[in-house]
Coordinates of C-alpha atoms and ligand atoms in Angstrom, one line a residue:
M1 CA 24.9 15.9 -25.9
P2 CA 25.6 12.9 -23.7
D3 CA 25.3 9.3 -25.3
P4 CA 22.3 7.5 -24.3
P5 CA 22.8 4.9 -21.4
A6 CA 24.2 1.7 -22.2
K7 CA 21.3 0.0 -20.4
Y8 CA 17.9 2.0 -19.9
R9 CA 16.6 1.7 -16.3
F10 CA 12.9 1.7 -15.7
S11 CA 10.4 2.6 -13.0
I12 CA 7.0 2.1 -12.1
G13 CA 4.5 2.8 -9.2
P14 CA 2.4 0.5 -7.1
W15 CA -0.8 2.4 -8.3
N16 CA 0.1 1.0 -11.6
I17 CA -0.9 -2.3 -10.7
S18 CA -4.5 -1.6 -9.6
E19 CA -7.9 -3.2 -9.2
G20 CA -9.8 -2.2 -12.4
R21 CA -12.2 0.3 -10.4
D22 CA -13.5 3.1 -12.8
P23 CA -16.2 6.0 -11.8
Y24 CA -19.0 3.5 -12.9
G25 CA -18.2 0.4 -11.4
P26 CA -16.2 -1.3 -8.7
D27 CA -13.1 -3.4 -8.7
T28 CA -12.6 -6.0 -11.3
R29 CA -9.3 -7.8 -9.8
P30 CA -8.4 -8.5 -6.3
A31 CA -5.7 -6.3 -4.4
K32 CA -2.1 -7.4 -4.5
D33 CA -0.2 -6.4 -1.7
F34 CA 3.0 -4.2 -1.8
A35 CA 5.5 -7.3 -1.2
W36 CA 4.0 -9.1 -4.1
K37 CA 4.2 -5.9 -6.5
L38 CA 7.7 -5.7 -5.5
G39 CA 8.8 -9.0 -6.3
R40 CA 7.0 -8.7 -9.5
F41 CA 8.6 -5.4 -10.5
K42 CA 12.1 -7.0 -10.3
A43 CA 11.4 -10.3 -11.6
E44 CA 10.0 -8.3 -14.8
G45 CA 13.1 -6.0 -15.2
F46 CA 12.0 -2.8 -13.4
D47 CA 14.7 -1.1 -11.2
A48 CA 13.1 1.5 -9.3
V49 CA 9.9 2.1 -7.8
M50 CA 7.6 5.9 -7.9
F51 CA 5.8 6.3 -4.9
H52 CA 2.8 8.7 -3.6
D53 CA 3.5 9.6 0.0
D54 CA 0.3 7.7 1.3
D55 CA 1.7 4.7 -1.1
V56 CA 4.8 4.6 1.5
V57 CA 2.7 5.2 4.5
P58 CA -1.2 4.5 4.2
E59 CA -3.4 6.6 6.3
I60 CA -0.6 9.1 6.6
D61 CA -2.6 11.8 8.0
S62 CA -3.4 9.8 11.0
K63 CA 0.1 9.3 12.0
S64 CA 2.7 11.3 13.8
S65 CA 5.7 12.4 11.9
G66 CA 7.8 10.0 13.9
D67 CA 5.9 7.1 12.9
V68 CA 5.7 8.2 9.3
L69 CA 9.3 8.4 8.8
R70 CA 9.7 4.9 11.0
E71 CA 7.5 3.3 8.4
A72 CA 9.2 5.1 5.3
R73 CA 12.5 3.7 6.7
A74 CA 11.1 0.4 6.7
V75 CA 9.6 0.5 3.2
R76 CA 12.8 1.7 2.0
E77 CA 14.4 -1.3 3.1
A78 CA 11.9 -3.6 1.9
V79 CA 12.5 -2.0 -1.6
E80 CA 16.3 -2.2 -1.3
D81 CA 15.9 -6.0 -0.2
A82 CA 13.8 -6.6 -3.4
G83 CA 17.0 -5.2 -5.3
L84 CA 15.1 -1.8 -6.3
A85 CA 15.6 2.1 -5.8
V86 CA 13.1 4.4 -4.8
E87 CA 13.0 6.8 -7.8
M88 CA 10.7 9.6 -6.3
V89 CA 7.9 10.7 -3.9
A90 CA 4.9 12.6 -4.8
P91 CA 2.4 14.3 -2.2
R92 CA -1.0 13.0 -3.0
L93 CA -2.4 16.5 -2.4
W94 CA -5.7 15.7 -4.1
F95 CA -7.6 13.1 -2.0
S96 CA -8.2 14.5 1.4
P97 CA -11.7 16.3 2.3
K98 CA -9.4 19.3 3.0
T99 CA -8.5 19.9 -0.6
V100 CA -11.6 19.6 -2.5
D101 CA -11.0 23.0 -3.7
G102 CA -7.5 22.6 -4.3
G103 CA -4.2 22.6 -2.3
F104 CA -1.9 25.4 -2.5
T105 CA -4.2 27.4 -4.6
S106 CA -7.6 26.5 -2.3
N107 CA -9.7 29.7 -1.3
D108 CA -9.5 28.1 2.0
P109 CA -6.3 29.2 4.2
S110 CA -6.2 26.2 6.3
A111 CA -6.4 23.8 3.2
R112 CA -3.5 25.9 1.8
R113 CA -1.5 25.1 5.1
Y114 CA -2.3 21.5 5.0
A115 CA -0.9 21.2 1.3
V116 CA 2.2 22.9 2.3
D117 CA 2.7 21.0 5.4
R118 CA 2.0 17.8 3.6
S119 CA 4.5 18.5 1.0
L120 CA 7.1 19.1 3.2
Q121 CA 6.3 16.0 5.1
A122 CA 6.7 14.6 1.6
I123 CA 10.1 15.8 1.7
D124 CA 11.0 14.2 4.9
I125 CA 9.8 11.0 3.5
A126 CA 12.1 11.2 0.1
D127 CA 14.8 12.1 2.6
A128 CA 14.4 9.0 4.7
M129 CA 13.7 6.9 1.4
G130 CA 17.1 7.7 -0.2
T131 CA 15.7 10.2 -3.0
E132 CA 16.0 13.9 -3.6
L133 CA 13.1 14.0 -6.4
I134 CA 9.8 15.0 -5.2
V135 CA 7.0 14.7 -8.1
L136 CA 4.2 17.4 -7.9
W137 CA 1.2 16.6 -9.9
L138 CA -1.0 19.6 -9.1
A139 CA -4.0 17.7 -9.6
R140 CA -6.6 20.3 -8.0
E141 CA -4.7 23.4 -8.6
G142 CA -6.9 24.9 -11.0
T143 CA -10.8 25.7 -11.4
Y144 CA -14.2 24.1 -12.3
V145 CA -15.5 28.0 -12.2
R146 CA -12.6 30.0 -13.6
E147 CA -14.2 33.2 -12.0
S148 CA -13.9 31.3 -8.5
K149 CA -10.0 32.3 -8.3
S150 CA -7.5 34.7 -9.7
Y151 CA -4.9 33.2 -11.8
E152 CA -2.2 35.8 -10.7
R153 CA -2.9 35.0 -7.2
S154 CA -2.6 31.4 -7.5
L155 CA 0.5 31.5 -9.1
E156 CA 1.7 33.7 -6.3
L157 CA 0.5 30.9 -3.8
L158 CA 2.0 28.1 -6.2
V159 CA 5.2 29.9 -6.0
D160 CA 5.2 30.6 -2.3
G161 CA 4.2 26.7 -1.8
V162 CA 7.3 25.4 -4.0
D163 CA 9.7 28.2 -2.6
R164 CA 8.8 26.6 1.2
M165 CA 9.7 23.0 -0.4
L166 CA 12.7 24.4 -1.7
A167 CA 13.9 26.0 1.5
H168 CA 12.9 22.8 3.4
H169 CA 15.7 20.8 2.2
P170 CA 19.1 22.2 0.5
N171 CA 19.0 19.1 -2.1
V172 CA 15.5 18.5 -2.8
R173 CA 14.5 18.6 -6.5
I174 CA 11.0 19.3 -7.5
A175 CA 9.8 17.7 -10.7
I176 CA 6.3 19.1 -11.7
E177 CA 3.8 17.2 -13.8
P178 CA 1.7 19.1 -15.8
K179 CA -1.8 17.9 -17.0
P180 CA -4.2 20.2 -18.6
N181 CA -7.4 19.0 -17.1
E182 CA -9.1 16.4 -15.1
P183 CA -10.1 16.3 -12.2
V184 CA -10.3 19.9 -12.6
D185 CA -11.9 21.5 -15.6
V186 CA -8.8 24.0 -16.4
A187 CA -5.3 23.5 -14.6
Y188 CA -2.9 26.4 -13.9
L189 CA 0.1 24.4 -15.1
P190 CA -1.2 22.5 -18.2
T191 CA 2.1 22.0 -20.2
I192 CA 5.7 21.6 -19.7
G193 CA 6.3 25.2 -21.2
H194 CA 4.0 26.5 -18.2
V195 CA 6.1 24.5 -15.7
L196 CA 9.5 25.6 -17.1
A197 CA 8.3 29.4 -17.0
F198 CA 7.0 28.7 -13.5
A199 CA 10.2 27.4 -12.3
H200 CA 11.7 30.7 -13.0
L201 CA 9.4 32.5 -10.6
T202 CA 10.6 30.5 -7.8
T203 CA 13.8 31.3 -5.4
D204 CA 15.8 28.4 -6.9
P205 CA 15.0 27.6 -10.5
A206 CA 17.7 25.2 -10.8
R207 CA 16.1 22.6 -8.4
V208 CA 12.6 23.0 -10.2
G209 CA 12.1 20.8 -13.3
G210 CA 9.6 18.6 -15.1
V211 CA 8.0 15.1 -15.6
V212 CA 6.5 14.8 -18.9
E213 CA 3.5 12.3 -19.4
T214 CA 2.3 11.0 -22.8
A215 CA -1.2 11.1 -22.1
H216 CA -1.3 14.5 -20.7
C217 CA 0.4 15.9 -23.9
V218 CA -2.0 14.3 -25.9
L219 CA -4.8 15.7 -23.6
A220 CA -3.3 19.2 -24.3
G221 CA -3.4 18.8 -28.1
L222 CA 0.3 18.5 -28.1
D223 CA 2.9 16.3 -29.5
P224 CA 4.6 14.3 -26.7
A225 CA 8.1 14.1 -28.3
D226 CA 8.1 17.9 -28.4
E227 CA 7.1 18.2 -25.0
L228 CA 9.8 16.1 -23.9
E229 CA 12.3 17.6 -26.1
F230 CA 11.2 21.1 -24.7
A231 CA 12.3 19.9 -21.2
L232 CA 15.3 18.0 -22.5
T233 CA 17.0 20.9 -24.1
P234 CA 17.6 22.9 -21.0
G235 CA 18.1 19.8 -19.1
K236 CA 14.8 19.9 -17.1
L237 CA 13.3 16.7 -17.8
W238 CA 14.1 14.9 -14.6
S239 CA 11.6 11.6 -15.2
V240 CA 9.0 10.5 -17.8
H241 CA 5.5 8.9 -17.5
L242 CA 5.4 7.2 -20.7
N243 CA 2.0 5.6 -21.7
D244 CA -0.4 6.2 -24.6
Q245 CA -3.9 8.2 -24.9
N246 CA -6.6 7.8 -27.7
G247 CA -7.6 11.2 -28.0
L248 CA -9.5 13.8 -26.1
K249 CA -11.4 11.9 -23.3
F250 CA -10.6 10.9 -19.7
D251 CA -7.1 10.2 -18.8
Q252 CA -6.3 6.4 -20.1
D253 CA -2.7 5.7 -19.2
K254 CA -2.7 2.9 -21.9
P255 CA 0.2 0.7 -22.6
F256 CA 3.2 2.8 -24.2
G257 CA 2.9 2.7 -27.9
S258 CA -0.5 1.0 -28.2
V259 CA -2.5 3.8 -29.5
N260 CA 0.4 5.6 -31.8
L261 CA 3.2 3.7 -32.4
R262 CA 4.8 6.5 -34.5
T263 CA 4.4 9.0 -31.7
A264 CA 6.0 6.4 -29.4
F265 CA 8.9 5.9 -31.9
D266 CA 9.1 9.7 -31.8
Q267 CA 9.5 10.2 -28.0
V268 CA 11.9 7.3 -27.8
R269 CA 13.9 9.2 -30.6
V270 CA 13.9 12.4 -28.8
L271 CA 15.1 10.6 -25.4
E272 CA 17.8 8.7 -27.4
R273 CA 19.1 11.8 -29.0
H274 CA 19.4 13.7 -25.9
G275 CA 21.2 10.9 -24.1
Y276 CA 18.3 10.5 -21.5
G277 CA 19.0 8.1 -18.6
S278 CA 22.6 9.2 -18.5
E279 CA 22.4 11.4 -15.4
G280 CA 20.4 8.6 -13.6
E281 CA 17.0 9.3 -14.8
Y282 CA 14.5 6.5 -15.2
V283 CA 12.0 5.5 -17.8
G284 CA 8.9 5.7 -15.9
L285 CA 6.0 3.9 -16.9
D286 CA 2.6 5.3 -15.9
V287 CA 0.4 2.8 -17.3
H288 CA -2.8 0.9 -16.2
A289 CA -4.5 -2.4 -17.0
F290 CA -7.7 -2.3 -18.7
R291 CA -10.8 -3.0 -16.5
T292 CA -11.5 -6.1 -18.3
T293 CA -8.0 -7.7 -17.6
T294 CA -8.0 -10.6 -15.3
L295 CA -5.6 -10.7 -12.3
E296 CA -3.6 -13.2 -14.3
R297 CA -2.7 -10.8 -16.8
G298 CA -2.7 -7.8 -14.3
F299 CA 1.0 -7.1 -15.0
D300 CA 1.1 -7.4 -18.8
H301 CA 0.5 -3.7 -19.4
A302 CA 3.8 -2.9 -17.5
V303 CA 5.6 -5.6 -19.1
N304 CA 4.6 -4.9 -22.6
S305 CA 5.3 -1.2 -22.2
R306 CA 8.9 -1.9 -21.3
R307 CA 9.3 -4.3 -24.1
T308 CA 7.8 -1.9 -26.6
F309 CA 10.1 0.9 -25.3
L310 CA 13.1 -1.2 -25.8
R311 CA 11.9 -2.6 -29.2
L312 CA 11.6 1.0 -30.1
V313 CA 15.1 1.8 -28.9
D314 CA 16.1 -0.8 -31.4
K315 CA 14.0 0.8 -34.1
V316 CA 15.5 4.3 -33.4
R317 CA 19.0 2.9 -33.7
A318 CA 18.3 1.1 -37.0
F319 CA 16.8 4.2 -38.6
D320 CA 18.7 5.2 -41.5
E321 CA 19.4 8.7 -40.3
E322 CA 21.7 9.4 -43.6
A323 CA 18.8 8.6 -45.9
A324 CA 16.4 10.9 -43.7
Q325 CA 19.0 13.9 -44.1
S326 CA 19.3 13.6 -47.7
L327 CA 15.5 13.2 -48.0
I328 CA 15.4 16.6 -45.8
A329 CA 18.0 18.3 -47.8
E330 CA 16.0 17.6 -51.0
R331 CA 12.7 18.7 -49.0
D332 CA 11.3 15.4 -49.9
Y333 CA 9.1 15.2 -46.6
Q334 CA 6.8 12.7 -48.5
G335 CA 9.7 10.4 -48.7
L336 CA 10.7 11.3 -45.3
D337 CA 7.3 10.1 -44.1
Q338 CA 7.2 6.7 -45.9
L339 CA 10.7 6.0 -44.9
V340 CA 9.8 6.2 -41.1
I341 CA 6.6 4.4 -41.9
E342 CA 8.4 1.5 -43.8
H343 CA 10.9 1.2 -41.1
L344 CA 8.1 0.9 -38.4
L345 CA 6.5 -1.6 -40.6
G346 CA 9.7 -3.6 -40.7
Ligands
LIG1 C1 -2.2 11.8 -12.8 C2 -0.9 11.1 -12.8 C3 -0.5 10.8 -11.7 C4 1.0 11.2 -11.4 C5 1.6 11.0 -9.8 O1 -3.0 11.7 -14.2 O2 -0.3 10.9 -13.9 O3 -0.2 9.3 -11.3 O4 1.8 10.6 -12.6 O5 1.1 11.7 -9.0
LIG2 MN1 1.8 10.4 -14.4

């Protein structure tokens, strides 16, 4: 197993600095432009930016492919001028009126074509921005009414979509981000186990991997550290979206460690043990400010999540693994439990 990197590198998306809107009320903070966000990302210790395709090129569907790529190159320059890198591009397949019933798995063939075309364009954007990593969060690939679609047919359609993406660029790597629900009732690829099994249905499983998000694991009733390690073991964890989630409710994207510090410790511990980051992977923070947060404090959730991660790296490195091993050998798991608690309490 590789050693952990000497220095972790962090990534964040422009959507993580948001205006506080929720389904029940309007914005609570004024919008900040992309240049402002880039400056803050750099100043606060971030190394790379995660993008949706339309974070790069707003109103993307109304623009020619030549214009899209020109704008993408200009954004790449701005990112590099700010001293940052581009980590990944994710096609936002869930916003268009065309994908109300899903993208790749819609019952409408024109929606399916749109999803594939837009995903291929996202690969071209990624290429223009200097990254090979595409993140696919399959937001609407699932159902509200299970009888409306066949799972078998939907898997075939998803495989076909991903195969076309793989064929589009010889170096593209597709990291699928599982989530069990929201916005759909039941998603087709709810966990990292589903994602990695799915990878083997494609024409080039070596180029299909995963992104694990803490909140999504909690929504699936699973342990985020185990989900991470399931992908780490075969070398399939190509990014992470660390955050936190207070039980089974809407996707909260809370600051990392803010709900369950012990689970956060366990997540950092598996990343450390597997040398995550030593192949250039970023620690992505998919976190959101609370709606109540003011503009002045509208970046703190990102700064705090990064800080908590690094403090937990220190905690993991200082953990008495020898004491843990002897308690394990004695089957004294009560002692082990308290060892962890005492260590976290400091
Ligand atoms: C959705 C989610 C997205 C993806 C990127 O819950 O986490 O932000 O991470 O498309
Ligand atoms: Mn995410």
